[in-house]
């Protein structure tokens, strides 16, 4: 009971004639006859009264007719919705992003892409790098603004921006204005650290190890905003990405020496093939990144 057979069946209900339906549907009359015979055999009943060349719909045919009309209407509605979601001009892109880029990179990307493709819609979901790549792999999101993929990942990735990593101290800390400050100078300070499950924590731990010390952790948090707030409140020091636009209660930021940066890029799942909307988004961002 495939879609084409149901369409032929409905046409027969309208024309009540095998020859006329074959002409309307542009199909061989014998092919049409065999399709009807298979349908009736599958259902175990005849669907028409035969009166010479005329096929009059019987009670079983009338019952099937209503269901067939609704089924084909639902299939067509499904096609229209899929076309709308996947269209490069009006589709839906499920975009994941790191917490740390939600206030600067995400609005910039959405604004710029919608300026050239105003009909595109976005469903946004924030998470940590490990979550974003897991969601990509599972097909729960289409693309992500995230750090480079872990080893063995099949995700595509293209760099977009870099965040400068800085020592962060309370604004009134005695070392906040110290000349030639290096990370080792903070070895005796309480650290406000990221949770051990975050990629930033691993990066900061490596930096401290290179500076020759293990930080004394006073507080841990998964949220950059929380870490910034705790440092700004004078509860410790840390290493943070420098925000694009610092706020009034932000800590003092001092660049690391040598300079360290955290790459942020666009990741996407290359298999299965991205929808036209996602493919257009990836092509646009990777192309625009070349001009930055």
Short mmCIF file of N, CA, C and O in Angstrom, two decimals, residues 36-158:
data_model
loop_
_atom_site.label_atom_id
_atom_site.label_comp_id
_atom_site.label_asym_id
_atom_site.label_seq_id
_atom_site.Cartn_x
_atom_site.Cartn_y
_atom_site.Cartn_z
N UNK A 36 -4.24 -2.07 -8.66
CA UNK A 36 -5.51 -2.19 -7.96
C UNK A 36 -5.70 -3.62 -7.46
O UNK A 36 -6.17 -3.83 -6.33
N UNK A 37 -5.34 -4.61 -8.27
CA UNK A 37 -5.48 -6.00 -7.86
C UNK A 37 -4.62 -6.29 -6.63
O UNK A 37 -5.05 -6.99 -5.70
N UNK A 38 -3.38 -5.76 -6.60
CA UNK A 38 -2.51 -5.97 -5.44
C UNK A 38 -3.09 -5.32 -4.19
O UNK A 38 -3.02 -5.87 -3.09
N UNK A 39 -3.66 -4.12 -4.36
CA UNK A 39 -4.24 -3.42 -3.22
C UNK A 39 -5.42 -4.19 -2.65
O UNK A 39 -5.53 -4.37 -1.43
N UNK A 40 -6.28 -4.68 -3.52
CA UNK A 40 -7.43 -5.44 -3.04
C UNK A 40 -7.00 -6.76 -2.42
O UNK A 40 -7.58 -7.20 -1.41
N UNK A 41 -5.97 -7.38 -2.98
CA UNK A 41 -5.47 -8.63 -2.41
C UNK A 41 -4.88 -8.39 -1.02
O UNK A 41 -5.06 -9.19 -0.09
N UNK A 42 -4.19 -7.26 -0.86
CA UNK A 42 -3.59 -6.94 0.44
C UNK A 42 -4.66 -6.71 1.50
O UNK A 42 -4.52 -7.13 2.64
N UNK A 43 -5.75 -6.04 1.09
CA UNK A 43 -6.82 -5.75 2.03
C UNK A 43 -7.79 -6.91 2.20
O UNK A 43 -8.55 -6.97 3.18
N UNK A 44 -7.81 -7.82 1.23
CA UNK A 44 -8.69 -8.98 1.32
C UNK A 44 -10.13 -8.71 0.95
O UNK A 44 -11.01 -9.52 1.24
N UNK A 45 -10.36 -7.55 0.31
CA UNK A 45 -11.72 -7.20 -0.12
C UNK A 45 -11.64 -6.49 -1.46
O UNK A 45 -10.60 -5.93 -1.83
N UNK A 46 -12.77 -6.50 -2.20
CA UNK A 46 -12.86 -5.68 -3.40
C UNK A 46 -13.28 -4.28 -2.99
O UNK A 46 -14.03 -4.09 -2.03
N UNK A 47 -12.77 -3.30 -3.71
CA UNK A 47 -13.02 -1.90 -3.37
C UNK A 47 -14.03 -1.24 -4.30
O UNK A 47 -14.50 -0.13 -4.02
N UNK A 48 -14.35 -1.92 -5.42
CA UNK A 48 -15.27 -1.37 -6.41
C UNK A 48 -16.27 -2.44 -6.85
O UNK A 48 -15.95 -3.62 -6.88
N UNK A 49 -17.47 -1.98 -7.19
CA UNK A 49 -18.40 -2.81 -7.93
C UNK A 49 -18.07 -2.65 -9.40
O UNK A 49 -17.92 -1.52 -9.89
N UNK A 50 -17.91 -3.76 -10.14
CA UNK A 50 -17.62 -3.70 -11.57
C UNK A 50 -18.92 -3.72 -12.36
O UNK A 50 -19.69 -4.67 -12.26
N UNK A 51 -19.16 -2.68 -13.13
CA UNK A 51 -20.31 -2.60 -14.03
C UNK A 51 -19.77 -2.32 -15.42
O UNK A 51 -19.74 -1.17 -15.88
N UNK A 52 -19.31 -3.37 -16.10
CA UNK A 52 -18.66 -3.18 -17.39
C UNK A 52 -17.36 -2.42 -17.18
O UNK A 52 -16.50 -2.83 -16.40
N UNK A 53 -17.24 -1.30 -17.89
CA UNK A 53 -16.03 -0.48 -17.73
C UNK A 53 -16.10 0.46 -16.53
O UNK A 53 -15.11 1.07 -16.17
N UNK A 54 -17.27 0.57 -15.95
CA UNK A 54 -17.44 1.48 -14.83
C UNK A 54 -17.09 0.78 -13.52
O UNK A 54 -17.49 -0.35 -13.28
N UNK A 55 -16.33 1.51 -12.69
CA UNK A 55 -15.96 1.02 -11.37
C UNK A 55 -16.65 1.91 -10.33
O UNK A 55 -16.29 3.07 -10.17
N UNK A 56 -17.65 1.35 -9.65
CA UNK A 56 -18.38 2.11 -8.64
C UNK A 56 -17.82 1.77 -7.26
O UNK A 56 -17.71 0.58 -6.90
N UNK A 57 -17.43 2.77 -6.50
CA UNK A 57 -16.83 2.54 -5.18
C UNK A 57 -17.84 1.86 -4.27
O UNK A 57 -18.98 2.32 -4.13
N UNK A 58 -17.44 0.75 -3.65
CA UNK A 58 -18.32 0.09 -2.70
C UNK A 58 -18.04 0.59 -1.28
O UNK A 58 -17.25 1.52 -1.07
N UNK A 59 -18.66 -0.01 -0.28
CA UNK A 59 -18.52 0.50 1.10
C UNK A 59 -17.10 0.37 1.61
O UNK A 59 -16.63 1.21 2.39
N UNK A 60 -16.37 -0.69 1.17
CA UNK A 60 -14.97 -0.81 1.59
C UNK A 60 -14.11 0.26 0.93
O UNK A 60 -13.21 0.83 1.54
N UNK A 61 -14.41 0.52 -0.34
CA UNK A 61 -13.68 1.56 -1.04
C UNK A 61 -13.92 2.93 -0.43
O UNK A 61 -12.99 3.75 -0.32
N UNK A 62 -15.18 3.21 -0.04
CA UNK A 62 -15.48 4.49 0.59
C UNK A 62 -14.73 4.65 1.91
O UNK A 62 -14.24 5.74 2.24
N UNK A 63 -14.64 3.56 2.67
CA UNK A 63 -13.91 3.61 3.94
C UNK A 63 -12.42 3.91 3.70
O UNK A 63 -11.84 4.78 4.34
N UNK A 64 -11.83 3.19 2.75
CA UNK A 64 -10.42 3.42 2.44
C UNK A 64 -10.20 4.81 1.86
O UNK A 64 -9.18 5.45 2.13
N UNK A 65 -11.17 5.27 1.10
CA UNK A 65 -11.01 6.58 0.43
C UNK A 65 -10.76 7.70 1.45
O UNK A 65 -9.85 8.52 1.28
N UNK A 66 -11.53 7.71 2.52
CA UNK A 66 -11.34 8.75 3.53
C UNK A 66 -9.97 8.68 4.19
O UNK A 66 -9.30 9.70 4.38
N UNK A 67 -9.55 7.46 4.53
CA UNK A 67 -8.25 7.30 5.17
C UNK A 67 -7.12 7.65 4.21
O UNK A 67 -6.11 8.25 4.61
N UNK A 68 -7.27 7.26 2.95
CA UNK A 68 -6.23 7.55 1.95
C UNK A 68 -6.08 9.05 1.74
O UNK A 68 -4.96 9.57 1.63
N UNK A 69 -7.21 9.76 1.69
CA UNK A 69 -7.14 11.22 1.51
C UNK A 69 -6.42 11.88 2.69
O UNK A 69 -5.58 12.76 2.50
N UNK A 70 -6.73 11.43 3.90
CA UNK A 70 -6.06 12.01 5.08
C UNK A 70 -4.58 11.64 5.12
O UNK A 70 -3.73 12.47 5.47
N UNK A 71 -4.27 10.38 4.75
CA UNK A 71 -2.87 9.95 4.77
C UNK A 71 -2.03 10.75 3.77
O UNK A 71 -0.93 11.21 4.09
N UNK A 72 -2.54 10.93 2.57
CA UNK A 72 -1.79 11.67 1.55
C UNK A 72 -1.68 13.15 1.92
O UNK A 72 -0.65 13.79 1.65
N UNK A 73 -2.73 13.68 2.55
CA UNK A 73 -2.67 15.08 2.99
C UNK A 73 -1.60 15.25 4.08
O UNK A 73 -0.86 16.24 4.09
N UNK A 74 -1.51 14.27 4.99
CA UNK A 74 -0.48 14.34 6.04
C UNK A 74 0.91 14.23 5.45
O UNK A 74 1.84 14.92 5.88
N UNK A 75 1.09 13.34 4.49
CA UNK A 75 2.40 13.21 3.84
C UNK A 75 2.81 14.51 3.15
O UNK A 75 3.96 14.94 3.22
N UNK A 76 1.86 15.13 2.48
CA UNK A 76 2.16 16.38 1.79
C UNK A 76 2.49 17.48 2.79
O UNK A 76 3.40 18.29 2.57
N UNK A 77 1.74 17.52 3.90
CA UNK A 77 2.04 18.51 4.94
C UNK A 77 3.44 18.28 5.52
O UNK A 77 4.18 19.22 5.79
N UNK A 78 3.79 17.00 5.70
CA UNK A 78 5.13 16.67 6.19
C UNK A 78 6.21 17.14 5.22
O UNK A 78 7.25 17.67 5.64
N UNK A 79 5.98 16.95 3.94
CA UNK A 79 6.95 17.41 2.93
C UNK A 79 7.12 18.93 2.99
O UNK A 79 8.24 19.45 2.90
N UNK A 80 6.01 19.63 3.11
CA UNK A 80 6.09 21.09 3.16
C UNK A 80 6.85 21.56 4.39
O UNK A 80 7.66 22.50 4.32
N UNK A 81 6.62 20.90 5.52
CA UNK A 81 7.32 21.29 6.75
C UNK A 81 8.81 20.99 6.65
O UNK A 81 9.65 21.78 7.09
N UNK A 82 9.14 19.83 6.07
CA UNK A 82 10.56 19.49 5.89
C UNK A 82 11.22 20.47 4.95
O UNK A 82 12.34 20.94 5.20
N UNK A 83 10.55 20.80 3.85
CA UNK A 83 11.10 21.78 2.91
C UNK A 83 11.37 23.11 3.60
O UNK A 83 12.40 23.76 3.36
N UNK A 84 10.42 23.53 4.44
CA UNK A 84 10.58 24.81 5.13
C UNK A 84 11.73 24.77 6.12
O UNK A 84 12.50 25.73 6.24
N UNK A 85 11.88 23.63 6.83
CA UNK A 85 12.95 23.51 7.82
C UNK A 85 14.32 23.41 7.16
O UNK A 85 15.32 23.89 7.70
N UNK A 86 14.38 22.75 6.02
CA UNK A 86 15.67 22.49 5.38
C UNK A 86 16.06 23.55 4.37
O UNK A 86 17.22 23.61 3.97
N UNK A 87 15.14 24.38 3.96
CA UNK A 87 15.42 25.35 2.91
C UNK A 87 16.60 26.25 3.29
O UNK A 87 16.70 26.70 4.44
N UNK A 88 17.50 26.53 2.35
CA UNK A 88 18.62 27.42 2.65
C UNK A 88 18.18 28.85 2.93
O UNK A 88 18.95 29.66 3.44
N UNK A 89 16.92 29.17 2.61
CA UNK A 89 16.43 30.54 2.81
C UNK A 89 15.51 30.68 4.01
O UNK A 89 15.41 31.76 4.59
N UNK A 90 14.82 29.59 4.38
CA UNK A 90 13.84 29.69 5.46
C UNK A 90 13.99 28.59 6.49
O UNK A 90 13.13 28.44 7.35
N UNK A 91 15.06 27.83 6.43
CA UNK A 91 15.20 26.66 7.29
C UNK A 91 15.51 26.99 8.74
O UNK A 91 15.73 28.13 9.13
N UNK A 92 15.52 25.93 9.54
CA UNK A 92 15.84 26.01 10.97
C UNK A 92 17.23 25.44 11.20
O UNK A 92 17.54 24.33 10.76
N UNK A 93 18.08 26.19 11.90
CA UNK A 93 19.42 25.74 12.26
C UNK A 93 19.47 25.62 13.78
O UNK A 93 19.22 26.58 14.51
N UNK A 94 19.79 24.42 14.26
CA UNK A 94 19.92 24.19 15.70
C UNK A 94 21.39 24.45 16.07
O UNK A 94 22.25 23.64 15.76
N UNK A 95 21.62 25.58 16.71
CA UNK A 95 22.99 26.03 16.97
C UNK A 95 23.32 25.93 18.45
O UNK A 95 22.64 26.51 19.29
N UNK A 96 24.39 25.18 18.75
CA UNK A 96 24.91 25.13 20.10
C UNK A 96 26.05 26.12 20.27
O UNK A 96 26.68 26.52 19.29
N UNK A 97 26.34 26.49 21.51
CA UNK A 97 27.44 27.42 21.74
C UNK A 97 27.94 27.31 23.17
O UNK A 97 27.22 26.90 24.08
N UNK A 98 29.20 27.68 23.36
CA UNK A 98 29.80 27.72 24.68
C UNK A 98 29.18 28.86 25.50
O UNK A 98 28.84 29.91 24.96
N UNK A 99 29.11 28.65 26.81
CA UNK A 99 28.59 29.70 27.68
C UNK A 99 29.37 31.01 27.50
O UNK A 99 28.79 32.09 27.53
N UNK A 100 30.67 30.90 27.28
CA UNK A 100 31.53 32.08 27.26
C UNK A 100 31.36 32.94 26.02
O UNK A 100 31.87 34.06 25.96
N UNK A 101 30.66 32.44 24.99
CA UNK A 101 30.50 33.22 23.76
C UNK A 101 29.07 33.69 23.57
O UNK A 101 28.75 34.32 22.56
N UNK A 102 28.21 33.41 24.54
CA UNK A 102 26.80 33.73 24.39
C UNK A 102 26.49 35.21 24.32
O UNK A 102 25.49 35.61 23.74
N UNK A 103 27.37 36.06 24.90
CA UNK A 103 27.07 37.49 24.97
C UNK A 103 27.77 38.30 23.90
O UNK A 103 27.54 39.50 23.78
N UNK A 104 28.67 37.66 23.10
CA UNK A 104 29.35 38.46 22.08
C UNK A 104 29.37 37.77 20.72
O UNK A 104 28.89 38.34 19.75
N UNK A 105 29.87 36.53 20.64
CA UNK A 105 29.99 35.90 19.33
C UNK A 105 28.64 35.45 18.78
O UNK A 105 28.36 35.61 17.59
N UNK A 106 27.80 34.89 19.63
CA UNK A 106 26.50 34.40 19.16
C UNK A 106 25.65 35.53 18.56
O UNK A 106 25.17 35.41 17.43
N UNK A 107 25.46 36.66 19.27
CA UNK A 107 24.68 37.74 18.65
C UNK A 107 25.30 38.25 17.35
O UNK A 107 24.57 38.56 16.39
N UNK A 108 26.62 38.30 17.30
CA UNK A 108 27.29 38.78 16.08
C UNK A 108 27.03 37.84 14.90
O UNK A 108 26.69 38.28 13.79
N UNK A 109 27.17 36.54 15.15
CA UNK A 109 26.97 35.55 14.09
C UNK A 109 25.53 35.56 13.60
O UNK A 109 25.26 35.56 12.39
N UNK A 110 24.58 35.58 14.53
CA UNK A 110 23.17 35.57 14.14
C UNK A 110 22.80 36.84 13.37
O UNK A 110 22.10 36.77 12.36
N UNK A 111 23.27 37.97 13.85
CA UNK A 111 22.96 39.23 13.17
C UNK A 111 23.51 39.25 11.75
O UNK A 111 22.80 39.60 10.79
N UNK A 112 24.76 38.85 11.59
CA UNK A 112 25.39 38.91 10.27
C UNK A 112 24.76 37.91 9.29
O UNK A 112 24.53 38.22 8.13
N UNK A 113 24.46 36.70 9.79
CA UNK A 113 23.89 35.70 8.88
C UNK A 113 22.47 36.06 8.48
O UNK A 113 22.09 35.90 7.32
N UNK A 114 21.69 36.57 9.41
CA UNK A 114 20.31 36.94 9.08
C UNK A 114 20.25 38.19 8.22
O UNK A 114 19.25 38.43 7.55
N UNK A 115 21.32 38.97 8.21
CA UNK A 115 21.36 40.14 7.31
C UNK A 115 21.37 39.70 5.85
O UNK A 115 20.83 40.39 4.99
N UNK A 116 21.96 38.54 5.56
CA UNK A 116 22.00 38.05 4.18
C UNK A 116 20.95 36.97 3.92
O UNK A 116 20.59 36.71 2.78
N UNK A 117 20.45 36.33 4.98
CA UNK A 117 19.41 35.30 4.84
C UNK A 117 18.36 35.55 5.91
O UNK A 117 18.29 34.83 6.92
N UNK A 118 17.50 36.54 5.73
CA UNK A 118 16.59 36.97 6.80
C UNK A 118 15.54 35.93 7.19
O UNK A 118 14.99 36.00 8.29
N UNK A 119 15.27 34.97 6.31
CA UNK A 119 14.23 33.99 6.63
C UNK A 119 14.69 32.85 7.51
O UNK A 119 13.88 32.07 8.00
N UNK A 120 15.99 32.73 7.73
CA UNK A 120 16.53 31.63 8.53
C UNK A 120 16.13 31.78 9.99
O UNK A 120 16.12 32.88 10.54
N UNK A 121 15.80 30.63 10.62
CA UNK A 121 15.47 30.63 12.04
C UNK A 121 16.52 29.81 12.79
O UNK A 121 17.10 28.87 12.25
N UNK A 122 16.75 30.16 14.06
CA UNK A 122 17.72 29.47 14.88
C UNK A 122 17.07 28.96 16.16
O UNK A 122 16.25 29.65 16.77
N UNK A 123 17.43 27.74 16.55
CA UNK A 123 17.11 27.22 17.88
C UNK A 123 18.44 27.11 18.61
O UNK A 123 19.35 26.41 18.16
N UNK A 124 18.58 27.82 19.74
CA UNK A 124 19.86 27.95 20.42
C UNK A 124 19.93 27.04 21.65
O UNK A 124 18.94 26.86 22.37
N UNK A 125 21.14 26.50 21.87
CA UNK A 125 21.35 25.61 23.01
C UNK A 125 22.78 25.77 23.50
O UNK A 125 23.72 25.58 22.73
N UNK A 126 22.96 26.15 24.76
CA UNK A 126 24.31 26.37 25.25
C UNK A 126 24.78 25.19 26.09
O UNK A 126 23.98 24.48 26.69
N UNK A 127 26.08 24.98 26.11
CA UNK A 127 26.64 23.89 26.87
C UNK A 127 28.16 23.96 26.90
O UNK A 127 28.76 24.92 26.41
N UNK A 128 28.76 22.95 27.47
CA UNK A 128 30.21 22.85 27.51
C UNK A 128 30.68 22.11 26.26
O UNK A 128 29.90 21.46 25.56
N UNK A 129 31.98 22.23 25.99
CA UNK A 129 32.52 21.66 24.75
C UNK A 129 32.18 20.18 24.62
O UNK A 129 31.76 19.72 23.56
N UNK A 130 32.36 19.42 25.70
CA UNK A 130 32.11 17.97 25.63
C UNK A 130 30.64 17.69 25.30
O UNK A 130 30.32 16.75 24.57
N UNK A 131 29.73 18.53 25.84
CA UNK A 131 28.31 18.36 25.56
C UNK A 131 27.99 18.73 24.11
O UNK A 131 27.23 18.02 23.44
N UNK A 132 28.58 19.82 23.65
CA UNK A 132 28.30 20.27 22.29
C UNK A 132 28.72 19.23 21.26
O UNK A 132 27.98 18.95 20.31
N UNK A 133 29.89 18.63 21.44
CA UNK A 133 30.33 17.61 20.49
C UNK A 133 29.50 16.33 20.61
O UNK A 133 29.24 15.65 19.61
N UNK A 134 29.05 16.01 21.83
CA UNK A 134 28.16 14.86 21.99
C UNK A 134 26.83 15.11 21.30
O UNK A 134 26.27 14.22 20.63
N UNK A 135 26.30 16.33 21.41
CA UNK A 135 25.03 16.67 20.74
C UNK A 135 25.19 16.66 19.23
O UNK A 135 24.29 16.21 18.51
N UNK A 136 26.33 17.14 18.75
CA UNK A 136 26.59 17.08 17.31
C UNK A 136 26.60 15.64 16.82
O UNK A 136 25.99 15.30 15.81
N UNK A 137 27.32 14.79 17.55
CA UNK A 137 27.44 13.38 17.16
C UNK A 137 26.07 12.70 17.16
O UNK A 137 25.78 11.86 16.29
N UNK A 138 25.23 13.05 18.14
CA UNK A 138 23.90 12.42 18.25
C UNK A 138 22.89 13.03 17.28
O UNK A 138 21.78 12.52 17.15
N UNK A 139 23.25 14.13 16.61
CA UNK A 139 22.31 14.79 15.71
C UNK A 139 21.31 15.69 16.41
O UNK A 139 20.30 16.08 15.82
N UNK A 140 21.59 16.05 17.68
CA UNK A 140 20.67 16.91 18.42
C UNK A 140 20.84 18.38 18.06
O UNK A 140 19.94 19.19 18.33
N UNK A 141 22.00 18.76 17.54
CA UNK A 141 22.23 20.11 17.03
C UNK A 141 22.88 19.99 15.67
O UNK A 141 23.44 18.95 15.31
N UNK A 142 22.83 21.08 14.90
CA UNK A 142 23.39 21.07 13.54
C UNK A 142 24.80 21.64 13.49
O UNK A 142 25.59 21.27 12.62
N UNK A 143 25.09 22.59 14.37
CA UNK A 143 26.40 23.25 14.37
C UNK A 143 26.63 23.82 15.76
O UNK A 143 25.71 23.90 16.58
N UNK A 144 27.89 24.21 16.02
CA UNK A 144 28.22 24.73 17.35
C UNK A 144 29.36 25.74 17.25
O UNK A 144 30.26 25.59 16.41
N UNK A 145 29.30 26.75 18.09
CA UNK A 145 30.40 27.70 18.26
C UNK A 145 31.18 27.21 19.48
O UNK A 145 30.71 27.33 20.62
N UNK A 146 32.37 26.67 19.22
CA UNK A 146 33.03 25.87 20.25
C UNK A 146 34.53 25.82 19.99
O UNK A 146 35.00 26.20 18.91
N UNK A 147 35.27 25.34 20.96
CA UNK A 147 36.70 25.13 20.82
C UNK A 147 36.96 23.94 19.88
O UNK A 147 36.02 23.22 19.53
N UNK A 148 38.21 23.72 19.44
CA UNK A 148 38.48 22.63 18.49
C UNK A 148 38.02 21.28 19.00
O UNK A 148 37.97 21.04 20.21
N UNK A 149 37.67 20.38 18.08
CA UNK A 149 37.15 19.06 18.48
C UNK A 149 38.22 18.21 19.18
O UNK A 149 39.42 18.38 18.93
N UNK A 150 37.79 17.30 20.03
CA UNK A 150 38.74 16.40 20.70
C UNK A 150 39.31 15.40 19.69
O UNK A 150 38.74 15.20 18.61
N UNK A 151 40.43 14.77 20.02
CA UNK A 151 41.02 13.77 19.12
C UNK A 151 40.01 12.67 18.78
O UNK A 151 39.26 12.21 19.64
N UNK A 152 39.98 12.29 17.53
CA UNK A 152 39.09 11.22 17.10
C UNK A 152 37.70 11.69 16.70
O UNK A 152 36.91 10.89 16.20
N UNK A 153 37.39 12.96 16.90
CA UNK A 153 36.06 13.46 16.53
C UNK A 153 35.95 13.54 15.02
O UNK A 153 36.89 13.92 14.32
N UNK A 154 34.76 13.21 14.51
CA UNK A 154 34.51 13.29 13.07
C UNK A 154 33.93 14.63 12.67
O UNK A 154 33.65 14.85 11.49
N UNK A 155 33.76 15.53 13.63
CA UNK A 155 33.15 16.83 13.33
C UNK A 155 34.09 17.70 12.51
O UNK A 155 35.31 17.67 12.68
N UNK A 156 33.50 18.47 11.61
CA UNK A 156 34.26 19.51 10.93
C UNK A 156 34.41 20.70 11.85
O UNK A 156 33.58 20.93 12.73
N UNK A 157 35.47 21.47 11.66
CA UNK A 157 35.69 22.64 12.52
C UNK A 157 36.47 23.69 11.75
O UNK A 157 37.41 23.36 11.01
N UNK A 158 36.07 24.95 11.89
CA UNK A 158 36.76 26.06 11.21
C UNK A 158 36.94 27.21 12.20
O UNK A 158 35.97 27.62 12.85
#
